[in-house]
Amino acid sequence: MIEQQALRGNFRCEACGDLYEVEYPGWSAGRNEERSQATRPNPNALRWLWRERRASTAMEDQSGVWRFREMLPIVKSDASIVSLREGNTPLYPLRRAARSTGVERLFAKHQGMNPTGSFKDTGMTTALSVASEMGFSWVACASTGNTSAAMAAYAARAGMRSLVLIPEGKIAWGKLAQSLDYGALTLQVKTDFDGCFRVLSEVVERAPVYLLNSVNPYRLEGQKTPAMEIAEQMEWEVPDHVIVPGGNLANSSALGKGFLEMKRLGLTTRVPKISVVQAEGANPLYCSMVKTGGKTLEPVAANTRASAIRIGNPASWKKAVRVIQETGGWVEQASEAEIALAKAEIGAEGIGCEPASAVTLAGLKKLVRQGRIAREESVVLVLTGHTLKDSEYTIQYHRGKLLGEDEAAGMEAEIEATRRNTIELEAAADNVLRELERASR
Ligand code: F0G
């Protein structure tokens, strides 16, 4: 592990400019393979211990992140842990989508079921605990809305102050409301996410503020724990494929790290293929893979209604490329209409998610059509955010006001079949009964 004090404010190596990654001497990344055999924990003992902790009343045992703390020795004392009982999220079978895609063993790992409604909580509990242990009083992030909601909540729990930079007018109301409610100093900056991040990178060099964007390697340590949960929920048989939305590309990197570390420790015998799906309007990784095989990445001017992943210059792209190539996954992209339809389909399962999460189902359909995912294989879609995060998007969709005609071209029938607008009527039982009858036909 890199000494915390040695980390620069922007978490980039002074020599090569690349992002840091947390490694554990003894068992990470295959170093000193022989010597590390002796220092590795016993996989059976770990599986037993992690399950037992769920019955404990201690806060660090009830957290679905810190329950796996043998995999993340990043705080000096458990007393530093700041937790909202994150993690332990459900793995739902997607029965309708399984029928429509033909992939029988199709599951959603719903990270929107975390305390602030997104996967960011798993990484925020770890990085904020480190910040608190290091004695910072201010933490900060640039965000498309979910990181800021999570950071503000965890900072409030720790008695710390939080500074949020969000792109003006480009985040969902639910997320903005959370940031205000949890007491963050919230700045709406007249730029996009990439611009917010640029400004904040300078701020953290000039003020004693701890940066909690996903360039912070401790975020990824927490965000790798859903990999452990998925393995545990599938009786330590990992799925054939895991599909993740791609924005700043930290989550795909973190999950890949989790699966690879579990295999190295002998907890599992293989790793799933990890595939990343981006919105067509915010697809720098997709373009990079198609044009250069992931060697270089050209930033794009990002534009998508899936505002969580409206990112044109992703910080963790090199880590994501490594994970995709090491696990044998792919990168796909989804159009605005494909995302909206997939989101409605996930809603119709009684689960729901925010738009950015729905790219996973849209991407799965394409990967199946291309023959890259076989119907008999098992697939986990990582749903990153709760449906209530962006209810305006959902309402616009069901009112038929979300997509332009050209965007929906060719998909009108499928979209129409998933739309459920409200019906206005006078207050009489007859009127209600008429609608009931019509809907039952
Ligand atoms: N899904 C949701 C709901 C998100 O909020 C994000 C990122 C992603 C997917 C993409 O994850 O960036 O690790 O590739 N949201 C960040 C934020 C950027 O500020 O909340 P990623």
Coordinates of C-alpha atoms and ligand atoms in Angstrom, one line a residue:
M1 CA 0.0 0.0 0.0
I2 CA 1.2 3.5 -0.8
E3 CA 1.8 5.5 2.3
Q4 CA -1.2 7.8 2.6
Q5 CA 0.9 10.9 3.3
A6 CA 2.9 10.3 0.0
L7 CA -0.2 10.6 -2.2
R8 CA -0.5 13.8 -4.1
G9 CA -3.7 15.8 -4.0
N10 CA -4.7 14.7 -7.5
F11 CA -3.8 11.1 -6.9
R12 CA -1.6 11.0 -9.9
C13 CA 2.0 9.7 -10.0
E14 CA 4.5 12.6 -10.4
A15 CA 6.7 10.5 -12.7
C16 CA 4.2 9.0 -15.1
G17 CA 1.0 11.0 -14.6
D18 CA -1.1 7.8 -14.1
L19 CA -3.6 7.2 -11.3
Y20 CA -2.5 5.2 -8.2
E21 CA -4.0 1.8 -7.4
V22 CA -4.1 0.2 -4.0
E23 CA -2.0 -3.0 -3.9
Y24 CA -1.5 -5.3 -0.9
P25 CA 2.0 -6.7 -0.5
G26 CA 1.6 -10.4 0.0
W27 CA -1.3 -11.1 -2.3
S28 CA -2.1 -8.4 -4.8
A29 CA -1.3 -8.5 -8.5
G30 CA 0.6 -11.7 -8.4
R31 CA 3.8 -10.2 -7.1
N32 CA 6.2 -12.5 -5.2
E33 CA 3.9 -15.4 -6.1
E34 CA 5.7 -18.0 -4.0
R35 CA 6.2 -15.9 -0.9
S36 CA 2.6 -14.7 -0.9
Q37 CA 1.2 -18.2 -0.7
A38 CA 2.1 -18.2 3.0
T39 CA 0.6 -14.8 3.7
R40 CA -2.8 -15.4 1.9
P41 CA -5.8 -15.8 4.1
N42 CA -7.7 -19.1 4.0
P43 CA -10.6 -18.8 1.5
N44 CA -12.9 -21.1 3.4
A45 CA -12.4 -19.3 6.7
L46 CA -13.0 -16.0 4.9
R47 CA -16.3 -17.2 3.3
W48 CA -17.5 -18.4 6.7
L49 CA -16.4 -15.2 8.6
W50 CA -18.1 -12.9 6.0
R51 CA -21.4 -14.7 6.2
E52 CA -21.3 -14.9 10.0
R53 CA -20.8 -11.2 10.3
R54 CA -24.2 -10.6 8.8
A55 CA -25.7 -11.8 12.1
S56 CA -23.6 -9.4 14.2
T57 CA -24.9 -6.1 15.6
A58 CA -21.5 -4.3 15.2
M59 CA -21.7 -1.4 12.6
E60 CA -18.6 -2.6 10.7
D61 CA -20.0 -6.1 10.4
Q62 CA -23.5 -4.9 9.2
S63 CA -21.9 -2.9 6.4
G64 CA -21.8 -4.8 3.2
V65 CA -18.4 -3.1 2.5
W66 CA -16.6 -3.5 5.8
R67 CA -17.9 -7.0 6.3
F68 CA -15.2 -7.9 3.7
R69 CA -12.5 -5.8 5.5
E70 CA -9.8 -8.5 5.1
M71 CA -9.9 -7.4 1.4
L72 CA -9.5 -3.7 2.2
P73 CA -7.0 -3.1 5.0
I74 CA -7.0 0.7 4.4
V75 CA -7.8 2.2 7.8
K76 CA -5.5 2.0 10.8
S77 CA -8.4 1.6 13.2
D78 CA -11.9 0.3 12.9
A79 CA -12.9 3.3 15.0
S80 CA -12.3 5.5 12.0
I81 CA -15.0 3.8 9.9
V82 CA -17.9 6.0 8.7
S83 CA -20.8 3.9 7.6
L84 CA -24.4 4.1 6.8
R85 CA -24.8 0.3 6.5
E86 CA -24.1 0.4 2.8
G87 CA -23.8 -2.7 0.6
N88 CA -25.6 -6.0 1.1
T89 CA -27.7 -5.1 -1.9
P90 CA -30.0 -7.6 -3.6
L91 CA -29.3 -9.7 -6.6
Y92 CA -32.7 -9.9 -8.4
P93 CA -33.5 -12.4 -11.2
L94 CA -34.8 -10.4 -14.2
R95 CA -37.6 -12.7 -15.4
R96 CA -39.1 -10.6 -18.2
A97 CA -35.8 -9.5 -19.6
A98 CA -34.6 -13.1 -19.4
R99 CA -37.5 -14.1 -21.7
S100 CA -37.1 -11.2 -24.1
T101 CA -33.3 -11.7 -24.5
G102 CA -33.3 -15.5 -24.2
V103 CA -30.6 -15.3 -21.5
E104 CA -32.2 -17.5 -18.9
R105 CA -29.8 -16.8 -16.0
L106 CA -30.1 -13.0 -16.0
F107 CA -29.7 -11.0 -12.8
A108 CA -29.6 -7.4 -11.6
K109 CA -27.2 -6.5 -8.9
H110 CA -29.1 -3.4 -7.6
Q111 CA -26.6 -0.9 -6.3
G112 CA -29.4 1.7 -6.2
M113 CA -30.6 -0.1 -3.0
N114 CA -27.7 1.6 -1.1
P115 CA -28.4 4.3 1.6
T116 CA -28.2 7.3 -0.7
G117 CA -29.6 5.4 -3.7
S118 CA -26.5 4.6 -5.7
F119 CA -23.4 2.5 -5.9
K120 CA -21.3 5.5 -4.8
D121 CA -21.9 4.7 -1.1
T122 CA -19.7 1.6 -1.2
G123 CA -16.7 3.7 -2.3
M124 CA -17.6 6.7 -0.2
T125 CA -17.6 4.8 3.1
T126 CA -14.0 3.7 2.4
A127 CA -12.5 6.9 1.1
L128 CA -14.3 9.1 3.6
S129 CA -13.1 6.9 6.5
V130 CA -9.5 7.4 5.2
A131 CA -10.1 11.2 5.0
S132 CA -11.5 11.3 8.5
E133 CA -8.5 9.3 9.8
M134 CA -6.1 11.6 8.1
G135 CA -7.7 14.6 10.0
F136 CA -9.2 16.5 7.0
S137 CA -12.1 18.8 7.9
W138 CA -13.2 19.4 4.2
V139 CA -13.9 16.9 1.5
A140 CA -14.8 17.7 -2.1
C141 CA -15.9 16.2 -5.4
A142 CA -17.0 17.2 -8.9
S143 CA -20.1 15.2 -9.7
T144 CA -23.0 14.4 -12.1
G145 CA -25.0 14.0 -8.9
N146 CA -24.6 10.6 -7.2
T147 CA -21.1 11.0 -5.9
S148 CA -22.0 14.4 -4.4
A149 CA -25.1 12.9 -2.8
A150 CA -23.1 10.1 -1.3
M151 CA -20.2 12.3 -0.2
A152 CA -22.5 14.9 1.4
A153 CA -24.3 12.2 3.4
Y154 CA -21.1 10.4 4.6
A155 CA -19.4 13.8 5.4
A156 CA -22.4 14.8 7.5
R157 CA -22.2 11.5 9.4
A158 CA -18.5 12.1 10.1
G159 CA -19.1 15.7 11.2
M160 CA -17.1 16.9 8.3
R161 CA -17.8 19.7 5.7
S162 CA -18.3 18.9 2.1
L163 CA -17.8 20.9 -1.1
V164 CA -19.7 19.9 -4.3
L165 CA -19.2 21.1 -7.8
I166 CA -21.9 20.2 -10.2
P167 CA -22.5 21.1 -13.9
E168 CA -25.3 23.8 -13.9
G169 CA -28.6 22.5 -15.0
K170 CA -27.3 19.0 -15.9
I171 CA -28.0 16.9 -12.9
A172 CA -31.3 15.3 -11.8
W173 CA -33.3 17.1 -9.2
G174 CA -33.3 14.2 -6.7
K175 CA -29.6 14.2 -6.6
L176 CA -29.3 18.0 -6.1
A177 CA -31.9 17.8 -3.4
Q178 CA -29.8 15.2 -1.5
S179 CA -26.7 17.4 -1.7
L180 CA -28.6 20.3 -0.2
D181 CA -30.4 18.2 2.4
Y182 CA -27.2 16.6 3.7
G183 CA -25.6 20.1 4.1
A184 CA -23.0 20.3 1.4
L185 CA -21.7 23.6 0.1
T186 CA -23.1 23.1 -3.4
L187 CA -21.7 25.1 -6.3
Q188 CA -23.5 25.0 -9.7
V189 CA -20.7 25.7 -12.1
K190 CA -21.3 27.0 -15.6
T191 CA -19.6 24.1 -17.3
D192 CA -20.0 20.3 -17.8
F193 CA -18.7 17.6 -15.5
D194 CA -15.3 17.6 -17.1
G195 CA -15.0 21.3 -16.5
C196 CA -16.1 20.9 -12.9
F197 CA -13.4 18.3 -12.3
R198 CA -10.8 20.5 -14.0
V199 CA -11.6 23.4 -11.6
L200 CA -11.7 21.2 -8.6
S201 CA -8.3 19.6 -9.4
E202 CA -6.8 23.1 -9.1
V203 CA -8.7 23.9 -5.9
V204 CA -7.4 20.8 -4.1
E205 CA -3.8 21.8 -4.9
R206 CA -4.5 25.2 -3.3
A207 CA -6.6 24.4 -0.2
P208 CA -6.5 21.6 2.4
V209 CA -9.5 19.8 0.9
Y210 CA -9.5 16.0 0.4
L211 CA -10.6 15.0 -3.1
L212 CA -13.2 12.3 -3.2
N213 CA -13.7 11.8 -6.9
S214 CA -13.0 8.3 -8.1
V215 CA -9.4 9.2 -8.9
N216 CA -9.0 8.6 -5.2
P217 CA -7.9 5.0 -5.1
Y218 CA -9.6 4.3 -1.7
R219 CA -13.0 4.8 -3.5
L220 CA -12.3 1.9 -5.7
E221 CA -11.4 -0.3 -2.7
G222 CA -15.0 0.0 -1.5
Q223 CA -16.5 -0.2 -5.0
K224 CA -14.9 -3.6 -5.5
T225 CA -16.9 -5.2 -2.7
P226 CA -20.1 -5.8 -4.8
A227 CA -17.9 -8.3 -6.6
M228 CA -17.5 -10.3 -3.4
E229 CA -21.3 -10.0 -2.8
I230 CA -22.1 -11.2 -6.2
A231 CA -19.8 -14.2 -5.8
E232 CA -21.3 -14.9 -2.3
Q233 CA -24.9 -14.6 -3.7
M234 CA -24.1 -17.1 -6.4
E235 CA -22.6 -19.6 -4.0
W236 CA -19.0 -18.6 -5.0
E237 CA -19.7 -19.5 -8.7
V238 CA -19.1 -16.2 -10.5
P239 CA -21.3 -15.3 -13.5
D240 CA -20.0 -15.6 -17.0
H241 CA -20.6 -11.9 -17.7
V242 CA -20.9 -8.7 -15.7
I243 CA -22.2 -5.6 -17.5
V244 CA -21.5 -2.2 -16.1
P245 CA -22.4 1.4 -17.3
G246 CA -19.4 3.5 -18.1
G247 CA -18.9 7.2 -17.2
N248 CA -15.7 8.1 -15.5
L249 CA -14.9 4.4 -15.7
A250 CA -14.0 3.8 -12.0
N251 CA -16.8 1.4 -11.3
S252 CA -15.8 -1.1 -14.0
S253 CA -12.2 -0.9 -12.9
A254 CA -13.1 -1.4 -9.2
L255 CA -15.4 -4.5 -9.9
G256 CA -12.7 -5.9 -12.1
K257 CA -10.1 -5.5 -9.3
G258 CA -12.5 -7.2 -6.9
F259 CA -13.0 -10.2 -9.2
L260 CA -9.3 -10.5 -10.0
E261 CA -8.3 -10.3 -6.4
M262 CA -10.8 -13.0 -5.3
K263 CA -9.4 -15.4 -7.9
R264 CA -5.8 -14.7 -6.8
L265 CA -6.9 -15.5 -3.2
G266 CA -8.5 -18.7 -4.3
L267 CA -12.0 -17.5 -3.3
T268 CA -13.2 -18.2 -6.8
T269 CA -11.8 -20.2 -9.7
R270 CA -12.4 -17.8 -12.5
V271 CA -13.4 -14.2 -13.3
P272 CA -16.4 -13.0 -15.3
K273 CA -16.0 -11.2 -18.6
I274 CA -16.6 -7.5 -17.7
S275 CA -18.2 -5.4 -20.3
V276 CA -18.8 -1.7 -20.2
V277 CA -21.7 0.1 -21.9
Q278 CA -21.7 3.9 -22.6
A279 CA -24.3 6.2 -24.0
E280 CA -23.8 7.0 -27.7
G281 CA -23.5 10.7 -26.9
A282 CA -20.8 10.1 -24.2
N283 CA -18.8 7.3 -25.7
P284 CA -15.0 8.1 -25.5
L285 CA -14.1 4.6 -24.3
Y286 CA -16.2 3.0 -27.1
C287 CA -14.4 5.1 -29.7
S288 CA -11.0 4.4 -28.1
M289 CA -11.6 0.6 -28.3
V290 CA -12.9 0.7 -31.9
K291 CA -10.3 3.0 -33.2
T292 CA -7.1 2.2 -31.2
G293 CA -7.9 -1.0 -29.3
G294 CA -7.8 1.1 -26.1
K295 CA -4.3 2.5 -26.6
T296 CA -5.3 6.2 -26.7
L297 CA -8.4 8.0 -25.8
E298 CA -9.8 11.2 -27.4
P299 CA -12.1 13.2 -25.1
V300 CA -15.5 13.9 -26.6
A301 CA -18.1 16.7 -26.0
A302 CA -20.6 14.6 -24.0
N303 CA -24.3 14.8 -24.4
T304 CA -26.9 12.3 -23.1
R305 CA -30.1 12.4 -21.0
A306 CA -28.5 9.7 -18.9
S307 CA -26.9 12.6 -17.0
A308 CA -25.0 10.4 -14.6
I309 CA -22.7 9.3 -17.4
R310 CA -22.5 12.5 -19.3
I311 CA -18.7 12.5 -19.2
G312 CA -16.4 13.1 -22.1
N313 CA -12.9 12.7 -20.6
P314 CA -13.0 9.7 -18.2
A315 CA -10.3 9.7 -15.6
S316 CA -10.0 6.0 -15.1
W317 CA -10.1 4.9 -18.7
K318 CA -6.7 3.1 -18.6
K319 CA -7.7 1.0 -15.6
A320 CA -11.0 0.1 -17.4
V321 CA -9.2 -0.9 -20.5
R322 CA -6.9 -3.2 -18.5
V323 CA -9.9 -4.8 -16.8
I324 CA -11.9 -5.3 -20.0
Q325 CA -8.8 -6.8 -21.8
E326 CA -7.7 -9.0 -18.8
T327 CA -11.2 -10.4 -18.3
G328 CA -12.1 -10.7 -22.1
G329 CA -15.1 -8.3 -22.0
W330 CA -16.3 -5.7 -24.6
V331 CA -17.4 -2.1 -24.8
E332 CA -20.7 -1.2 -26.3
Q333 CA -22.8 1.9 -26.7
A334 CA -26.6 2.6 -26.5
S335 CA -28.7 5.2 -28.2
E336 CA -31.1 7.5 -26.2
A337 CA -34.1 5.4 -27.4
E338 CA -32.4 2.2 -26.5
I339 CA -31.6 3.5 -23.0
A340 CA -35.1 4.8 -22.4
L341 CA -36.7 1.5 -23.6
A342 CA -34.4 -0.6 -21.4
K343 CA -35.1 1.6 -18.4
A344 CA -38.9 1.1 -18.9
E345 CA -38.3 -2.7 -19.2
I346 CA -36.4 -2.8 -15.9
G347 CA -39.2 -0.7 -14.4
A348 CA -41.7 -3.2 -15.6
E349 CA -39.9 -5.9 -13.6
G350 CA -40.9 -4.0 -10.4
I351 CA -37.3 -3.0 -9.9
G352 CA -36.6 0.2 -11.7
C353 CA -33.3 2.1 -12.0
E354 CA -32.0 5.4 -13.2
P355 CA -31.3 6.0 -16.9
A356 CA -27.5 5.5 -16.7
S357 CA -28.0 2.0 -15.2
A358 CA -30.3 1.0 -18.0
V359 CA -27.5 1.1 -20.6
T360 CA -26.6 -2.4 -19.2
L361 CA -29.7 -4.0 -20.5
A362 CA -29.5 -2.1 -23.8
G363 CA -25.9 -3.3 -24.1
L364 CA -26.8 -6.9 -23.3
K365 CA -29.3 -7.0 -26.1
K366 CA -26.6 -6.0 -28.6
L367 CA -24.0 -8.4 -27.2
V368 CA -26.5 -11.3 -27.5
R369 CA -27.3 -10.3 -31.1
Q370 CA -23.6 -10.1 -31.9
G371 CA -23.1 -13.6 -30.5
R372 CA -20.7 -12.4 -27.9
I373 CA -23.0 -13.5 -25.0
A374 CA -24.5 -17.0 -25.4
R375 CA -28.1 -17.6 -24.2
E376 CA -27.0 -20.4 -21.8
E377 CA -24.4 -18.1 -20.1
S378 CA -25.1 -16.3 -16.8
V379 CA -25.2 -12.5 -16.8
V380 CA -25.3 -9.9 -14.0
L381 CA -26.3 -6.4 -14.9
V382 CA -25.0 -3.8 -12.4
L383 CA -27.8 -1.3 -11.8
T384 CA -26.0 1.7 -10.4
G385 CA -28.8 4.0 -9.3
H386 CA -32.3 4.0 -7.9
T387 CA -35.3 4.9 -10.1
L388 CA -36.3 7.8 -7.8
K389 CA -33.0 9.6 -8.6
D390 CA -34.4 10.9 -11.8
S391 CA -38.2 10.7 -11.7
E392 CA -38.5 13.6 -14.2
Y393 CA -37.0 11.4 -16.9
T394 CA -39.4 8.6 -16.1
I395 CA -42.4 10.8 -16.2
Q396 CA -41.4 12.4 -19.5
Y397 CA -40.9 9.0 -21.0
H398 CA -44.4 7.7 -20.0
R399 CA -46.0 11.0 -21.1
G400 CA -44.3 10.4 -24.5
K401 CA -42.3 13.7 -24.2
L402 CA -38.8 12.3 -23.7
L403 CA -37.6 11.3 -27.1
G404 CA -37.8 13.2 -30.4
E405 CA -39.4 11.4 -33.4
D406 CA -36.1 10.9 -35.1
E407 CA -34.6 9.4 -31.9
A408 CA -37.4 6.8 -31.6
A409 CA -37.6 6.0 -35.3
G410 CA -37.9 2.2 -35.8
M411 CA -38.6 1.6 -32.1
E412 CA -42.0 3.2 -31.9
A413 CA -44.0 0.0 -31.3
E414 CA -41.7 -1.3 -28.5
I415 CA -41.7 2.0 -26.8
E416 CA -45.4 2.4 -27.0
A417 CA -45.9 -1.0 -25.4
T418 CA -44.0 0.1 -22.3
R419 CA -45.6 3.5 -21.9
R420 CA -48.1 4.0 -19.0
N421 CA -49.4 7.5 -18.9
T422 CA -51.8 8.7 -16.2
I423 CA -55.5 9.0 -17.0
E424 CA -57.5 12.0 -15.7
L425 CA -61.2 11.5 -14.8
E426 CA -64.1 12.8 -12.8
A427 CA -64.6 11.3 -9.3
A428 CA -67.1 8.5 -9.9
A429 CA -66.8 4.7 -9.5
D430 CA -68.2 4.1 -12.9
N431 CA -65.3 6.0 -14.5
V432 CA -62.8 3.9 -12.6
L433 CA -64.6 0.7 -13.5
R434 CA -64.6 1.7 -17.2
E435 CA -60.8 2.2 -17.1
L436 CA -60.3 -1.1 -15.2
E437 CA -62.3 -3.0 -17.8
R438 CA -60.4 -1.3 -20.7
A439 CA -57.1 -2.2 -19.1
S440 CA -58.1 -5.8 -18.6
R441 CA -58.9 -6.4 -22.2
Ligands
F0G1 N1 -24.2 5.0 -13.1 C1 -24.6 6.0 -12.3 C2 -25.9 6.0 -11.7 C3 -23.6 7.0 -11.9 O1 -23.9 8.0 -11.1 C4 -22.3 6.9 -12.5 C5 -21.3 7.9 -12.3 C6 -22.0 5.8 -13.4 C7 -23.0 4.9 -13.6 C8 -20.7 5.6 -14.0 O2 -19.8 5.2 -13.1 O3 -18.1 7.0 -13.4 O4 -17.5 4.9 -12.3 O5 -17.9 4.9 -14.7 N2 -21.5 9.0 -11.6 C9 -20.5 9.9 -11.2 C10 -21.1 11.0 -10.3 C11 -19.6 10.4 -12.3 O6 -20.5 12.1 -10.2 O7 -22.0 10.7 -9.6 P1 -18.2 5.5 -13.4

